[in-house]
Coordinates of C-alpha atoms and ligand atoms in Angstrom, one line a residue:
X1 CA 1.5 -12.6 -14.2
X2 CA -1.4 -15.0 -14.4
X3 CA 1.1 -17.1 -17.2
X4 CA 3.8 -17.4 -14.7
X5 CA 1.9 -18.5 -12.1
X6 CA 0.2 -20.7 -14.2
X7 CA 3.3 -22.4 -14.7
X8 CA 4.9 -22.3 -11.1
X9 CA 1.5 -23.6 -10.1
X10 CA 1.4 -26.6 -12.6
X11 CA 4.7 -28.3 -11.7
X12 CA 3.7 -28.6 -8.4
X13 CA 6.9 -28.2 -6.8
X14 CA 7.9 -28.6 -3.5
X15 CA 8.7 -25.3 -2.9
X16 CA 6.8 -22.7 -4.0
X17 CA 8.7 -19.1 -3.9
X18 CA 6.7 -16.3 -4.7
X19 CA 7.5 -12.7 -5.1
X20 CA 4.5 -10.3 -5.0
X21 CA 2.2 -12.1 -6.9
X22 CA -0.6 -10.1 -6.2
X23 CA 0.5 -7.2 -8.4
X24 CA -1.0 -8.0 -11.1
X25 CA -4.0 -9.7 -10.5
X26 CA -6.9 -8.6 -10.5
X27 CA -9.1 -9.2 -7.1
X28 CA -10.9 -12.4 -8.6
X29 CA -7.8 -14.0 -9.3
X30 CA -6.0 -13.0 -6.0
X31 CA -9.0 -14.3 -4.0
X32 CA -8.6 -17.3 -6.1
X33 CA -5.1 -17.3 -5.4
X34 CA -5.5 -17.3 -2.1
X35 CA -8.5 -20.2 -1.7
X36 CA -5.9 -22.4 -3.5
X37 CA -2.8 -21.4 -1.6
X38 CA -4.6 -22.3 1.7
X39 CA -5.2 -25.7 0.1
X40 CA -1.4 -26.0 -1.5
X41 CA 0.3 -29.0 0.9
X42 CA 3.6 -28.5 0.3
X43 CA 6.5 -25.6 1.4
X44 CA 5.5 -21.7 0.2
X45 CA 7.6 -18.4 1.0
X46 CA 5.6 -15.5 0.1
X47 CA 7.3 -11.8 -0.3
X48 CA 3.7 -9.3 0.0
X49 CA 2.6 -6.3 0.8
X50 CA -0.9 -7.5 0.8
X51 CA -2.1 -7.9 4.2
X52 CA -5.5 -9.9 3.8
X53 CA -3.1 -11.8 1.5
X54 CA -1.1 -12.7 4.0
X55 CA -3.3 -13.0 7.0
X56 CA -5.3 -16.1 5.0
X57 CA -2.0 -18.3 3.6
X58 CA 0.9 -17.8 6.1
X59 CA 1.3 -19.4 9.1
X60 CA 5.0 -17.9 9.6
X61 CA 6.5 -14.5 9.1
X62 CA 9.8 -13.6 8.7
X63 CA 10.3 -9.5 8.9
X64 CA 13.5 -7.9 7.9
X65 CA 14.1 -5.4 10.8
X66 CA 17.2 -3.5 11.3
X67 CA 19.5 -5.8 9.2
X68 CA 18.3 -9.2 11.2
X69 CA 15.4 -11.7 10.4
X70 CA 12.5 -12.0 12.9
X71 CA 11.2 -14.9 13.2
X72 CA 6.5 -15.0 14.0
X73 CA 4.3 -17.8 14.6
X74 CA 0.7 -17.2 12.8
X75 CA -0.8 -14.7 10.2
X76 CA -0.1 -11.1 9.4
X77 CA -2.5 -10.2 12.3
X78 CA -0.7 -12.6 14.8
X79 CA 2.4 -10.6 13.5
X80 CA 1.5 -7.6 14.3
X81 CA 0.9 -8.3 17.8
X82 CA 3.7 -10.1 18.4
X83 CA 6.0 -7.1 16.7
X84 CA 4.1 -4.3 19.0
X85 CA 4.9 -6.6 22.2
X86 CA 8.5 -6.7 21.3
X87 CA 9.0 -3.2 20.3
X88 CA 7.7 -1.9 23.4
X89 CA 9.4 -4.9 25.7
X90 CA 13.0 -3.5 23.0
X91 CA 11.9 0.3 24.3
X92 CA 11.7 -0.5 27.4
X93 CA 15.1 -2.4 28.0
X94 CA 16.5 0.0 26.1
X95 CA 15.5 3.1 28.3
X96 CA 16.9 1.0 31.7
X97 CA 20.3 0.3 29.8
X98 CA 20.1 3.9 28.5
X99 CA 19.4 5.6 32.1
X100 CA 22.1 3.5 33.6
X101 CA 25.2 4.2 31.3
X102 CA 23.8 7.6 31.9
X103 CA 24.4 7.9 35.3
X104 CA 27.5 5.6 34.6
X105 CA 29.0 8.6 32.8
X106 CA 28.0 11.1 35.4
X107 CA 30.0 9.2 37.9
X108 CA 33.0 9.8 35.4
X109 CA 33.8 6.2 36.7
X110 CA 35.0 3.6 33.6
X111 CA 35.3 0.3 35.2
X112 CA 31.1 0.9 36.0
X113 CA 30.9 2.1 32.5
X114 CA 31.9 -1.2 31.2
X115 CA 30.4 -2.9 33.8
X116 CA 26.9 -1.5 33.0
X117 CA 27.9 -2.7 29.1
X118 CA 28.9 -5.9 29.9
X119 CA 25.9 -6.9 32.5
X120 CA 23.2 -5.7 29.5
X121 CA 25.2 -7.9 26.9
X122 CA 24.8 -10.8 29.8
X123 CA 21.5 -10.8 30.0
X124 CA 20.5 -10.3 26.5
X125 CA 22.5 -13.7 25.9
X126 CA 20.9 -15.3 29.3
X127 CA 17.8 -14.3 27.8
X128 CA 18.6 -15.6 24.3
X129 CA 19.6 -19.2 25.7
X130 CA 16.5 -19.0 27.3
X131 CA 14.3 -18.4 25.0
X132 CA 15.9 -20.8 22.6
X133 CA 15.3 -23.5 25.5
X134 CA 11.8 -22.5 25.5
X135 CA 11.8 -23.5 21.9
X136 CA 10.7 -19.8 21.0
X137 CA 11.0 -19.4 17.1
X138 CA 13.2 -16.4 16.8
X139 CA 16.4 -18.4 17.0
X140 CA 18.2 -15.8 15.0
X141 CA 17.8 -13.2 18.0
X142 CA 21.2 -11.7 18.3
X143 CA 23.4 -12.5 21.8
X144 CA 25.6 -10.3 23.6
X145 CA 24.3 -7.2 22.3
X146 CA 23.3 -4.2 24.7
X147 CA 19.6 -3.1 24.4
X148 CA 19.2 -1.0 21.2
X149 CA 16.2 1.6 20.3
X150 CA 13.8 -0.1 18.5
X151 CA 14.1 1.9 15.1
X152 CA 10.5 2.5 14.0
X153 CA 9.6 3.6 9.6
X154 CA 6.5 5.9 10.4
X155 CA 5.3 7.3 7.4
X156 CA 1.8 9.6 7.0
X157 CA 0.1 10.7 3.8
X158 CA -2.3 13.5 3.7
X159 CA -4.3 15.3 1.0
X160 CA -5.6 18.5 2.1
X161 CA -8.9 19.0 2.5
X162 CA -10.6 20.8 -0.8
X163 CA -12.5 24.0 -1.9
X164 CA -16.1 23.7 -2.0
X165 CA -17.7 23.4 -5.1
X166 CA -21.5 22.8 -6.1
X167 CA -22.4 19.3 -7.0
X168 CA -22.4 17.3 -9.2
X169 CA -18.6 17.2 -9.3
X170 CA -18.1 14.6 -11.9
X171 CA -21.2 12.6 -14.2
X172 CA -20.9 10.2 -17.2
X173 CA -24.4 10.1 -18.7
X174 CA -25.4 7.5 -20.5
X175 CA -22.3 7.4 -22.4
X176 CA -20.1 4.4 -24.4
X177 CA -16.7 4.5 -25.6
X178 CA -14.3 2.2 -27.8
X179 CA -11.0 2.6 -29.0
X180 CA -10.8 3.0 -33.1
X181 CA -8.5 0.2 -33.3
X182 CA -10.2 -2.4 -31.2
X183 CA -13.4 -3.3 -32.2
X184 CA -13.7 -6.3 -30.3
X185 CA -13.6 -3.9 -26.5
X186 CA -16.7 -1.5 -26.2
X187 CA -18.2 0.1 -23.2
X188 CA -22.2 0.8 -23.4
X189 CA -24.8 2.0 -21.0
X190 CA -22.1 3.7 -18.4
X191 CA -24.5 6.2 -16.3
X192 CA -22.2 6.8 -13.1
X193 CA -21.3 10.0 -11.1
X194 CA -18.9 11.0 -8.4
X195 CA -19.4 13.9 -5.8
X196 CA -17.6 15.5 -2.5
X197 CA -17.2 12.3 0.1
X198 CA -18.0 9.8 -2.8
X199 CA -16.3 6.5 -2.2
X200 CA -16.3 4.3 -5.3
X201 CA -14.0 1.1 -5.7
X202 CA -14.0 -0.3 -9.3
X203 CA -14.1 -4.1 -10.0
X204 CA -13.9 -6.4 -12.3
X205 CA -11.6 -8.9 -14.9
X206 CA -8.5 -8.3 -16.4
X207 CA -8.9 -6.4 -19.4
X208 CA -12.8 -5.7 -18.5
X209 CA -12.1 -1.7 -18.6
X210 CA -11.5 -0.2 -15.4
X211 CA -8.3 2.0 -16.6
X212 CA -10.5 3.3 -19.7
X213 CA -13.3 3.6 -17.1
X214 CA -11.1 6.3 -14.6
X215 CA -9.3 7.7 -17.8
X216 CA -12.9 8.8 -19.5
X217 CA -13.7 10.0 -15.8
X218 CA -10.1 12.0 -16.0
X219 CA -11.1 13.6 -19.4
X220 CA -8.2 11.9 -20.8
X221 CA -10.8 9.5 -22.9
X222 CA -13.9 11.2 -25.3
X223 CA -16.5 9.1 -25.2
X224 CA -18.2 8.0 -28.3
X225 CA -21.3 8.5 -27.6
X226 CA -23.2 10.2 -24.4
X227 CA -22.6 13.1 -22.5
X228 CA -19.9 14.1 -19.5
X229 CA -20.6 16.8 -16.9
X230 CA -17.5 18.2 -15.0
X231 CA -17.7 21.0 -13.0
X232 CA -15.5 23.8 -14.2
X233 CA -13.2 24.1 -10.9
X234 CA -12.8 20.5 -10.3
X235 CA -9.4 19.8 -9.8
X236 CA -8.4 16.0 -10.2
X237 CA -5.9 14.1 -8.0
X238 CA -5.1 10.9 -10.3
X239 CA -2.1 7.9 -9.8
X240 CA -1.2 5.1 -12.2
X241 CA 1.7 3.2 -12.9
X242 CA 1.8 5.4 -16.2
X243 CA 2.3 8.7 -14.0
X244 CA 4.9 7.2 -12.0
X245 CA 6.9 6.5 -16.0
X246 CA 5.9 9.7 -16.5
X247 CA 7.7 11.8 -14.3
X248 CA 10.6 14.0 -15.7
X249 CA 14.2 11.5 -15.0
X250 CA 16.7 13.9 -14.8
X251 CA 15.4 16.1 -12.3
X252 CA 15.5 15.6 -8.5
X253 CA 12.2 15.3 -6.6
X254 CA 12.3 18.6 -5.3
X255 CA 13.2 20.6 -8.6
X256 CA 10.1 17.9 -10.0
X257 CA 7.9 19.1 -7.4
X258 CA 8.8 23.1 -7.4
X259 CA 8.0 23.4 -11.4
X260 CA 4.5 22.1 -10.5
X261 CA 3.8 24.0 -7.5
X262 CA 5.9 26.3 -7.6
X263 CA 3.7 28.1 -4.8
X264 CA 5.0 27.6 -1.3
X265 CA 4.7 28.9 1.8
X266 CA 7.0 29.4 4.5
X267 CA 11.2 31.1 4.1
X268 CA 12.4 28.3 2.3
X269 CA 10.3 26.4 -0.9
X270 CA 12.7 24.0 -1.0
X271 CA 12.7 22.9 2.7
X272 CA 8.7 23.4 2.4
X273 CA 8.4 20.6 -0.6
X274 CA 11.6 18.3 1.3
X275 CA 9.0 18.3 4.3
X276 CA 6.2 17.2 2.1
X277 CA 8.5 14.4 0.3
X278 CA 9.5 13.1 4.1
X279 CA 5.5 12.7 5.5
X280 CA 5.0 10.6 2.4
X281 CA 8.1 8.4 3.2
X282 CA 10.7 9.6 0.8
X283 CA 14.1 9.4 2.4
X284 CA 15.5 12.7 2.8
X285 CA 18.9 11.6 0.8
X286 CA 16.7 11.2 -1.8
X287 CA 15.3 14.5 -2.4
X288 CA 18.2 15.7 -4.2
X289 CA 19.4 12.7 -5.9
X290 CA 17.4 12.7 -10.1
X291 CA 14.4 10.5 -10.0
X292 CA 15.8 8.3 -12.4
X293 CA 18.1 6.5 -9.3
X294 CA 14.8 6.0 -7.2
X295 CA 12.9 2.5 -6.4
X296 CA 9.2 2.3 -8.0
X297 CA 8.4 2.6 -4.5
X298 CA 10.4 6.3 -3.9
X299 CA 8.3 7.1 -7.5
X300 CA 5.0 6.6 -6.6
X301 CA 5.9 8.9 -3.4
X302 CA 6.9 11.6 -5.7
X303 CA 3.6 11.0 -7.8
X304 CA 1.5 11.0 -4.4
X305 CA 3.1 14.6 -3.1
X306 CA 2.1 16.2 -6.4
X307 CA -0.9 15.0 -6.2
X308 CA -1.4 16.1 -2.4
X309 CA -0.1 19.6 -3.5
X310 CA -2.5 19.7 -6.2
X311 CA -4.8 20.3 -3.8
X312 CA -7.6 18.0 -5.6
X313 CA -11.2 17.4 -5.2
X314 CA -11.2 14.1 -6.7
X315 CA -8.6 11.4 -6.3
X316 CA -8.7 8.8 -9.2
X317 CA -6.1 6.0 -8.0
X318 CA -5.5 3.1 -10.5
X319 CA -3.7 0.3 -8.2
X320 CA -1.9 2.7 -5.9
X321 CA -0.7 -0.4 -4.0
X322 CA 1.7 -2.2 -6.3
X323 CA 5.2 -0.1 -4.8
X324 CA 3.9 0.7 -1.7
X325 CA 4.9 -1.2 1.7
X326 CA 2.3 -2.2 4.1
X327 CA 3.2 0.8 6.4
X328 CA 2.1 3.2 3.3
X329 CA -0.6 1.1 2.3
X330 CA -2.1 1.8 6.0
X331 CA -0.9 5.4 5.8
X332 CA -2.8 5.9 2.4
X333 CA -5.8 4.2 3.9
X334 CA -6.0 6.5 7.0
X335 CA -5.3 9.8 4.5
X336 CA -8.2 8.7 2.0
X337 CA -10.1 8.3 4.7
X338 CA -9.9 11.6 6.4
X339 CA -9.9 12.8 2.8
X340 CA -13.1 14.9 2.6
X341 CA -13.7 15.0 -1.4
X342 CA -14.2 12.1 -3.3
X343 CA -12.1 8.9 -4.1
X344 CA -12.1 6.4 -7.0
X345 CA -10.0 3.2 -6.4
X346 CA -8.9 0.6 -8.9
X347 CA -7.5 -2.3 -6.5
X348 CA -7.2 -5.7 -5.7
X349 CA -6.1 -4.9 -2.6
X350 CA -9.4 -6.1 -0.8
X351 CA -7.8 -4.7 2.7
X352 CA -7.7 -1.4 1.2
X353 CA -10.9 -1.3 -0.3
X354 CA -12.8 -2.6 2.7
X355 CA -11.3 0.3 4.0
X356 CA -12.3 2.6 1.5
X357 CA -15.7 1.8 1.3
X358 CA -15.9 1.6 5.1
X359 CA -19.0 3.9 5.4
X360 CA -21.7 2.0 3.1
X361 CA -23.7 4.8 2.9
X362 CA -21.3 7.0 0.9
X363 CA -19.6 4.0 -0.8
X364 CA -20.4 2.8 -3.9
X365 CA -18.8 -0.8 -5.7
X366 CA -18.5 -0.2 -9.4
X367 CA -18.7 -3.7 -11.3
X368 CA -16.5 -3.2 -15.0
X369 CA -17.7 -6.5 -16.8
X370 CA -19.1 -8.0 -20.1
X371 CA -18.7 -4.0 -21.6
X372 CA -20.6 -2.1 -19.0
X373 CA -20.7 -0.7 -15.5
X374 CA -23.0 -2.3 -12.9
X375 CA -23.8 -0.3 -10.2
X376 CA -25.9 -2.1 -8.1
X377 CA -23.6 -4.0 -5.8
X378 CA -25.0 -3.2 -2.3
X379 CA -21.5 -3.2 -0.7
X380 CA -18.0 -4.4 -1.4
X381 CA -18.1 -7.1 1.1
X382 CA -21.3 -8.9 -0.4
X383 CA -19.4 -8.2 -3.5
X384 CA -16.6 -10.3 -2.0
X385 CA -19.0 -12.9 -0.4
X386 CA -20.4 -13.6 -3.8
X387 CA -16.6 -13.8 -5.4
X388 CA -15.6 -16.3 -2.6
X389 CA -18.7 -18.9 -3.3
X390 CA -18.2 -18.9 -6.8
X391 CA -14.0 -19.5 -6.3
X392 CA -14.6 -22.5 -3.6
X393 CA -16.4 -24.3 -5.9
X394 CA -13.9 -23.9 -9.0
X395 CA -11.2 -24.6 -6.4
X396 CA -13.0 -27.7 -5.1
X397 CA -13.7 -29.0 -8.9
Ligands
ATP1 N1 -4.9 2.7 -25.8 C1 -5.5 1.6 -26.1 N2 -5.8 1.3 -27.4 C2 -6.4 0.2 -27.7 N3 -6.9 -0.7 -26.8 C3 -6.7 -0.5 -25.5 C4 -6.0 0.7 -25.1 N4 -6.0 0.7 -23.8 C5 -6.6 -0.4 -23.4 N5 -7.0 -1.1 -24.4 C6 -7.8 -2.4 -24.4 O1 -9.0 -2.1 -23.8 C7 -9.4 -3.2 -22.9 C8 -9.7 -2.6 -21.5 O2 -8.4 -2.2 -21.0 P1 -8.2 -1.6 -19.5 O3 -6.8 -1.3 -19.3 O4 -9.2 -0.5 -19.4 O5 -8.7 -2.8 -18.6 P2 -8.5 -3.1 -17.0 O6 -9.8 -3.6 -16.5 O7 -8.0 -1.8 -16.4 O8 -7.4 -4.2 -17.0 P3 -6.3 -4.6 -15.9 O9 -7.1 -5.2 -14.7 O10 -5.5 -5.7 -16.5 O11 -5.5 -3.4 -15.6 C9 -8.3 -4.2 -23.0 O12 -8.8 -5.2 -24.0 C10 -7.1 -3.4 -23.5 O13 -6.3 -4.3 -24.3

């Protein structure tokens, strides 16, 4: 990612396109990305799902809604003020148009049916004209179409809240780890521990160790040296790219879901786990079609439902954002926050985090870098603060 920018970047073109280019980056480098954007003089289109991204280098957005492009002046947040006006202006047109062809019908009278029809398509061109006069950017508004209900993607994630258990949950004491074939990568002095309500967000470079950090957390690394305390119930909720490849191709999400948990409540498994897959967004034509036809984005739900039916005490998320859309980044945000165990995020995602680490007194801001864990950080923000000084002045250089 960091090559291909380099090289869109270099050429200074006139247009710049860009197509998620957060993915991935690691925060440093989208912060970085971000100062130098703001600075960039010339034409950039940006498709994100990172909203701090967005908020500091657009000064238009474009949203796809119901087949048509909107057109907003300003930043993400500008956006989303401007989308919540019209939706409810859309809802409330909608429910006049709707009570009158209503009544319309009652009257069994056609000639007022139509009428009713046409005078809506009327105005909404009148209006249209209008607003086009006005100068108002969304030029591509459609005319002569009756009031339609706003169509709204809600979407909700939840984990549920775990079993008690004694602390400490989860410690790595004073261990260090390398892999046998890479004797140039070691990790030294890592003395970290995670309990119920814990927030931690790991930090750091490229390459620096935060996967081999959450995967000797997960058990699924030995360290070399040092000792690891786990708690015999603990139950661990984890996501990675690598789970999302890992999930079984042939089988539908719902035949996935009921050989894991095959435990359900309620007459009907099936319709229990197809309830599940629909709060974390998966469309419900989806939930009998094999996983290998789904987007990344229908993955990762999958992988997130498991992992909510797993019924963990610890969540260890490794850049949970990268195929979600905004909605589901919020609706992840709002569950891991609710979310009474303990959470580990890897993410560049500084929206999220600042939303992760929220409460400073249960957060914690893990620093992977030069082969060891800082701890010290006094919040993610400072963290951030620091970051931005040191990118100004390479940007200005
Ligand atoms: N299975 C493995 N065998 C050997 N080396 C590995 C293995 N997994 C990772 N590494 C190396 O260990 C180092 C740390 O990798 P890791 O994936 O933990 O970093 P990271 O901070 O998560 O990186 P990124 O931000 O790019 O995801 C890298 O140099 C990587 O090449």
């Amino acid at each position: 990612m960091r090559i291909s920018l380099a090289r869109a970047l270099f050429v200074q073109p006139t247009l710049l396109l860009l197509d998620e280019p957060t993915n991935h980056l690691d925060l440093r480098a989208v912060l970085w990305l971000e100062e130098y954007l703001c600075r960039w003089k010339k034409t950039l289109v940006v498709v994100s799902h990172d909203r701090d991204f967005l908020n500091t280098v657009c000064t238009e957005i474009i949203h796809l809604h119901d087949q048509k492009l909107h057109f907003y002046r300003g930043n993400f947040d500008d956006f989303e003020s401007g989308y919540e006006q019209r939706r409810k202006e859309m809802n409330k047109k909608f429910e006049i148009y709707d009570k009158q062809v209503k009544a319309a019908k009652r009257s069994g009278n056609r000639v007022q049916q139509e009428k009713v029809k046409d005078r809506a398509k009327s105005n909404a061109a009148k209006e249209a004209s209008k607003n086009k006069a006005k100068g108002k950017v969304d030029e591509n508004e459609p005319v002569q179409e009756a009031p339609k209900k706003w169509r709204d993607y809600s979407v909700e994630f939840h984990f549920p809240e775990p079993t008690e258990l004694t602390p400490p949950l989860l410690q790595l004491i004073e261990i260090s780890f390398s892999y046998p074939n890479r004797p140039d990568f070691r990790l030294s002095n890592v003395d970290v521990g995670i309990d119920m309500g814990t927030r931690v967000a790991i930090v750091g470079p490229n390459g620096a160790g935060k996967s081999t950090l959450l995967n000797l957390l997960a058990g699924d690394l030995v360290p070399t040296e040092g000792e690891v305390r786990r708690s015999q119930k603990l139950r661990m909720g984890r996501y990675s790219q690598h789970f999302v490849d890992l999930l079984t191709m042939d089988e539908t999400p719902v035949q996935y879901l009921l050989r894991l948990h095959p435990y359900q409540e309620g007459l009907s498994k099936q319709e229990a786990v197809r309830a599940k897959l629909g709060k974390f967004g998966l469309p419900s034509h989806n939930h009998l079609t094999p996983i290998l036809k789904l987007s990344g984005g229908q993955k990762a739900r999958v992988v997130f439902t498991s992992i909510s039916m797993s019924k963990p005490h610890i969540l260890l998320l490794d850049e949970p954002t990268n195929h979600l859309d905004m909605q589901s980044i919020d609706a992840l945000a709002d569950a891991l926050d609710e979310f009474t165990g303990g959470v580990v995020l890897v993410s560049h995602d500084s929206r999220l985090i600042s939303r992760v680490c929220e409460d400073e007194e249960r957060s914690q801001v893990w620093v992977v870098d030069n082969g060891t864990v800082i701890t010290s950080v006094t919040s993610f923000d400072d963290y951030k603060e620091e970051l931005m000084k040191e990118i100004k002045a390479e940007v200005d250089e």
